[in-house]
Short mmCIF file of C-alpha atoms in Angstrom, two decimals:
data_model
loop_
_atom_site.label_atom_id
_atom_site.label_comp_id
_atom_site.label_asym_id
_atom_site.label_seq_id
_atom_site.Cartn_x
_atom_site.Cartn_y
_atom_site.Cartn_z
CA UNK Z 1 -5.08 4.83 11.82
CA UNK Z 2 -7.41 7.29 10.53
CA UNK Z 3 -11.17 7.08 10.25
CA UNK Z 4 -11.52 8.06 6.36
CA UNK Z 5 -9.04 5.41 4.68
CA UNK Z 6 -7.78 6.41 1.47
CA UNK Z 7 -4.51 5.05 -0.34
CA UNK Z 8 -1.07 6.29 0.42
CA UNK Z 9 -0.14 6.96 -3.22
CA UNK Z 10 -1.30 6.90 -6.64
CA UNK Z 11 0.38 7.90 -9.84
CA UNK Z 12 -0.35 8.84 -13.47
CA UNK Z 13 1.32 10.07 -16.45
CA UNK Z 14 0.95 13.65 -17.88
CA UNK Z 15 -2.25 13.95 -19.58
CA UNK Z 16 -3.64 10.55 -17.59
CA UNK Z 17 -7.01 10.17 -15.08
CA UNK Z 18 -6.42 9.54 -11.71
CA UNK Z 19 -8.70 8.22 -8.77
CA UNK Z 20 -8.31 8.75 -4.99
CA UNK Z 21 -10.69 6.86 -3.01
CA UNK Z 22 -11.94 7.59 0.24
CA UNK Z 23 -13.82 5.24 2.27
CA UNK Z 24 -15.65 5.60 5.39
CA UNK Z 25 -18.44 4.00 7.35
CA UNK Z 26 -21.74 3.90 8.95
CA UNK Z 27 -21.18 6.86 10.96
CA UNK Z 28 -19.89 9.36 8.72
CA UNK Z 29 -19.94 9.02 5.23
CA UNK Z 30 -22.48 6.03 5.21
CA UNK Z 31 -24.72 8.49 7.65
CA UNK Z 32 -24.93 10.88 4.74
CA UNK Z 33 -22.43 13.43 5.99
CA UNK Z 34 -20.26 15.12 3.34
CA UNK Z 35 -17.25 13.99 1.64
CA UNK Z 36 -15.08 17.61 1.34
CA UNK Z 37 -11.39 17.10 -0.44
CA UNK Z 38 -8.22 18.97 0.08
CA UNK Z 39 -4.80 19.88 -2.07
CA UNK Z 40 -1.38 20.29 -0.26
CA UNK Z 41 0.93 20.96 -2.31
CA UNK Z 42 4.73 19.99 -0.87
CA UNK Z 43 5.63 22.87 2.26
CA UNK Z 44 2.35 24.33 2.10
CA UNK Z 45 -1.22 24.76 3.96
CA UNK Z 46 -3.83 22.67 2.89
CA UNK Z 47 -6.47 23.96 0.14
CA UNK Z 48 -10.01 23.18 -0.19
CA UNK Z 49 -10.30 21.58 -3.38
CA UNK Z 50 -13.85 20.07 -3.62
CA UNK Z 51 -16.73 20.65 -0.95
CA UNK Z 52 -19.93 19.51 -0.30
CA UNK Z 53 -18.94 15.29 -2.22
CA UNK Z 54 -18.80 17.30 -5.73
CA UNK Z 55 -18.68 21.38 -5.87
CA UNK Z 56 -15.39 22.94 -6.56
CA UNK Z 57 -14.99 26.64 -5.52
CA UNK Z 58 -13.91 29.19 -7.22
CA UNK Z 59 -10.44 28.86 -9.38
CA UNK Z 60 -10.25 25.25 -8.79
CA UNK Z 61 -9.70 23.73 -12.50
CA UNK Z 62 -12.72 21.36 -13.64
CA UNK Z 63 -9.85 18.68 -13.75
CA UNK Z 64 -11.03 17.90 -10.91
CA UNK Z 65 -14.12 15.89 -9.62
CA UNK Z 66 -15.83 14.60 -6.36
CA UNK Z 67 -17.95 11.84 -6.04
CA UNK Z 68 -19.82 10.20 -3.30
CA UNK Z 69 -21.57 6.63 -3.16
CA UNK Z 70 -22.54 4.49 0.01
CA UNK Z 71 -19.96 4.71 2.71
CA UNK Z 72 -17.13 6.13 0.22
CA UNK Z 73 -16.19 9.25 -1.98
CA UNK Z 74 -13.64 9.43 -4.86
CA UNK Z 75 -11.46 12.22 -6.44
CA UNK Z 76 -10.69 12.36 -10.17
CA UNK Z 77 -8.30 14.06 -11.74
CA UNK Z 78 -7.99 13.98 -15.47
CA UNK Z 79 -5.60 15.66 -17.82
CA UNK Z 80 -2.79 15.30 -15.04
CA UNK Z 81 -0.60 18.06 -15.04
CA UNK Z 82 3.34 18.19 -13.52
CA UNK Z 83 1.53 21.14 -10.57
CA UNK Z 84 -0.94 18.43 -9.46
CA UNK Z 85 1.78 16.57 -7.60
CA UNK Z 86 0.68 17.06 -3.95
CA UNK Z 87 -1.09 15.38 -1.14
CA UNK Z 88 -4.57 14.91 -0.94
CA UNK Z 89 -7.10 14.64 2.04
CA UNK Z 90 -10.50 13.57 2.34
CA UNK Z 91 -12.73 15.05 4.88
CA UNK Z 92 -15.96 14.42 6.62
CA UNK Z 93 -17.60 14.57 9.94
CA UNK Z 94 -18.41 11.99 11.99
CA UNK Z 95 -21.13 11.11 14.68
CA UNK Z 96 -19.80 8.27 16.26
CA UNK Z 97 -16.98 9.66 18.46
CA UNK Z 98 -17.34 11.02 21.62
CA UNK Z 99 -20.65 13.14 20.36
CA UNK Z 100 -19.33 13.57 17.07
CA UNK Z 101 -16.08 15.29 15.23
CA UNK Z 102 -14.75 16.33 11.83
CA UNK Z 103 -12.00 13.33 10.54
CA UNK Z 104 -9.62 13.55 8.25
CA UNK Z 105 -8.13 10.43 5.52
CA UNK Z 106 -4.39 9.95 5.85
CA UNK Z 107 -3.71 11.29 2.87
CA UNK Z 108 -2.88 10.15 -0.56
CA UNK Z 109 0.73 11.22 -1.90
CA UNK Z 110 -0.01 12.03 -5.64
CA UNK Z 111 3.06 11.64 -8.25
CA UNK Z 112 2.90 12.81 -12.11
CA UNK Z 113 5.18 10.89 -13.85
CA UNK C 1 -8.65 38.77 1.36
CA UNK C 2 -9.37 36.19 3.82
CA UNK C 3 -5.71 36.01 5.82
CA UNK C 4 -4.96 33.74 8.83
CA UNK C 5 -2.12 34.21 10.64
CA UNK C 6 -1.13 31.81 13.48
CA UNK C 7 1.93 32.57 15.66
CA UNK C 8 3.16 31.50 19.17
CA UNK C 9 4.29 28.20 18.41
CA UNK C 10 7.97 27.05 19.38
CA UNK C 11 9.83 24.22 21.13
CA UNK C 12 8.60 23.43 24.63
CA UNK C 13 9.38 20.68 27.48
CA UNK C 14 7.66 17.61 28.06
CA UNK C 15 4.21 18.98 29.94
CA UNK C 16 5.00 22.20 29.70
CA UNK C 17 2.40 24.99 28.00
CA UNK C 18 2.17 27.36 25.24
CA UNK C 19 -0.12 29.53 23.45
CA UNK C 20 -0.97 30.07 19.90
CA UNK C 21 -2.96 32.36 18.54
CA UNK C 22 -4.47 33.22 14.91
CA UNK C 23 -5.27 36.39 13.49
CA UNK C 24 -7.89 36.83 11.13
CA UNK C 25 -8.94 39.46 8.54
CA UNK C 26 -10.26 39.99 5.57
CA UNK C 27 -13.95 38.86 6.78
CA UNK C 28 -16.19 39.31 9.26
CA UNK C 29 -14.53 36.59 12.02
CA UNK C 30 -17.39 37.00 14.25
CA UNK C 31 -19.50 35.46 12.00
CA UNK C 32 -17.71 32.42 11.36
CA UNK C 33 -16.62 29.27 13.11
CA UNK C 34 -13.18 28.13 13.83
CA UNK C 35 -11.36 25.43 14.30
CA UNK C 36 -7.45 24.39 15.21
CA UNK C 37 -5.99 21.29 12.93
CA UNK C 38 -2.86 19.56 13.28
CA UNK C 39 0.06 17.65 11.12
CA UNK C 40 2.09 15.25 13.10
CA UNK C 41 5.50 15.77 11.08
CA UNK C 42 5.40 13.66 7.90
CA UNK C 43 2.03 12.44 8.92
CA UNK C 44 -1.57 13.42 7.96
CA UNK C 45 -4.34 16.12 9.41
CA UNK C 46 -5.78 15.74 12.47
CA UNK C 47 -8.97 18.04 13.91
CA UNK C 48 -7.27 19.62 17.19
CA UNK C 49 -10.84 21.70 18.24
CA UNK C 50 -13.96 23.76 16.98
CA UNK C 51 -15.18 27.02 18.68
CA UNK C 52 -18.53 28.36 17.08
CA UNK C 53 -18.99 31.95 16.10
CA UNK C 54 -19.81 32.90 19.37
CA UNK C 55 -17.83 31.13 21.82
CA UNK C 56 -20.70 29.56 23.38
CA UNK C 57 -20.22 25.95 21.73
CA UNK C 58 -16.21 23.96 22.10
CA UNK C 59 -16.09 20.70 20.99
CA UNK C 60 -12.05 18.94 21.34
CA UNK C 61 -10.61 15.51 19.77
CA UNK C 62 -10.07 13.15 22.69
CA UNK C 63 -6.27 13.02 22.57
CA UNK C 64 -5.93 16.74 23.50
CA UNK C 65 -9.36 16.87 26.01
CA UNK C 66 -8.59 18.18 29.33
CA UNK C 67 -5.22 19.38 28.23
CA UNK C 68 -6.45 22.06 25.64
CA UNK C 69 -8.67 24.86 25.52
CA UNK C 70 -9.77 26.89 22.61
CA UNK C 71 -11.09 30.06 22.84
CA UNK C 72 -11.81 33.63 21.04
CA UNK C 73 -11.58 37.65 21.12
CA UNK C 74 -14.16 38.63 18.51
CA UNK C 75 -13.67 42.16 19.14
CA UNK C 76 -9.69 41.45 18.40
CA UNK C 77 -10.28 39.24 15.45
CA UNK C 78 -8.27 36.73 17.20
CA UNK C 79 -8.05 32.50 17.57
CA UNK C 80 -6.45 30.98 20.27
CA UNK C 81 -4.85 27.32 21.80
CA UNK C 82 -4.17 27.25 25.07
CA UNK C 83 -2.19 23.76 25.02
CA UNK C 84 -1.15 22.59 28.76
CA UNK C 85 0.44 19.70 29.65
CA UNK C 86 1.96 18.77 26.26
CA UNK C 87 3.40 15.50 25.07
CA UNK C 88 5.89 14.39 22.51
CA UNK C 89 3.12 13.51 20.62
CA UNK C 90 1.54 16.68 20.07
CA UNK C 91 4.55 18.11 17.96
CA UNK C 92 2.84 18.96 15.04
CA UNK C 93 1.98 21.66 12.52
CA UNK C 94 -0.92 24.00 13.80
CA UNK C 95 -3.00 25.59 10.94
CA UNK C 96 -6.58 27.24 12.22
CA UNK C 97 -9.17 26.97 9.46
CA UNK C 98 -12.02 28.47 8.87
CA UNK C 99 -15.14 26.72 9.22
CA UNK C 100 -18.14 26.74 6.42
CA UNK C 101 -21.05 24.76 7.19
CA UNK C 102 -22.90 22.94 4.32
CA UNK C 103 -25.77 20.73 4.56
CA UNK C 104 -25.05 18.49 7.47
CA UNK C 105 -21.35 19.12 8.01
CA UNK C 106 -18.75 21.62 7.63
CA UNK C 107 -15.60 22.33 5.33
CA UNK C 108 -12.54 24.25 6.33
CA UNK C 109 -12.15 26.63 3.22
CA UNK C 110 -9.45 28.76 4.51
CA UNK C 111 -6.33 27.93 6.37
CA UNK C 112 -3.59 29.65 7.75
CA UNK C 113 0.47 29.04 7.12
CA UNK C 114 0.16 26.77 10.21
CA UNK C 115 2.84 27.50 13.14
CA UNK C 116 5.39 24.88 14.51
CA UNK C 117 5.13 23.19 18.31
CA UNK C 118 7.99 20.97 18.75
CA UNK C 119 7.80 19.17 22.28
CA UNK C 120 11.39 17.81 22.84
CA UNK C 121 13.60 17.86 26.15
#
């Protein structure tokens, strides 16, 4: 199982909010490392979506949010739209295994209604 | 434009080898850090290996230490996984990613298309 657990799937209706949690521990998220979140959209590469627990870069709609609290991190996505249906990903790093390396969440399958 | 390429990957015999590569333009790759991910068919991302700008600092997950080695041609532009030995369980999806540090970690913010390894008799 991964290191970063999030839920396998969530859903909302158009227009809704959605959450995605991500939870960690001691030695990554809980150790102040940061919670980065990425978009994969069905047959496609991964995107960066949010970086650093709560910046979005450039072109990435301000429908979406990053949070970070304690050992875990949330994504929210409000106004849902039919184009957010993807997979998401929480990242971080982590200092626990075998002198540290970057960890992924297994992903939360995101369906719009 | 920030492009990464990966090609090399195919379907290969139970500990037999192969070798991807990644090409990069669009920015200055010998400035950045790079890393290999993988996605286990219908599964989730997994960190493969890290190379720093330089070369001088690898760092592998544990399932594919001693069996793969990462390395780069700055002067090419070019990523590469030498992957020896390989099992069943490394078919997967190879994207390389760009690495961006911030604060006390780093972020991937550019990937490539990813290239297929299928290890199947």
């Amino acid at each position: 199982q991964s290191v970063l657990t999030q839920p396998p799937s969530v859903s909302g209706a158009p227009g809704q909010r959605v959450t995605i949690s991500c939870t960690g521990s001691s030695s990554n998220i809980g150790a102040g490392y940061d919670v980065h979140w990425y978009q994969q959209l069905p047959g496609t590469a991964p995107k960066l979506l949010i970086y650093g627990n709560s910046n979005r870069p450039s072109g990435v709609p301000d429908r979406f949010s990053g949070s970070k609290s304690g050992t875990s991190a949330s994504l929210a996505i409000t106004g849902l739209q039919a184009e957010d249906e993807a997979d998401y990903y929480c990242q971080s790093y982590d200092s626990s295994l075998s002198g540290g390396c970057w960890v992924f969440g297994g992903g939360t399958k995101l369906t719009v209604l | 434009e920030v492009q990464l390429v990966e090609s090399g990957g195919g379907l290969v015999q139970p500990g037999g080898s192969l070798r991807l590569s990644c090409a990069a333009s669009g920015f200055t790759f010998s400035s950045y850090e790079m890393n290999w991910v993988r996605q286990a068919p219908g599964k989730g991302l997994e960190w493969v290996s890290y190379i720093s700008s330089s070369g001088s600092t690898i760092y592998y997950a544990d399932s594919v230490k001693g069996r793969f080695t990462i390395s780069r041609d700055n002067a090419k532009n070019s990523l590469y996984l030498q992957m020896n030995s390989l099992r069943a369980e490394d078919t997967a999806v190879y994207y390389c990613a760009r690495a961006q540090p911030y604060s006390s970690s780093w972020y991937f913010d550019y990937w490539g298309q990813g290239t297929l390894v299928t290890v199947s008799s």
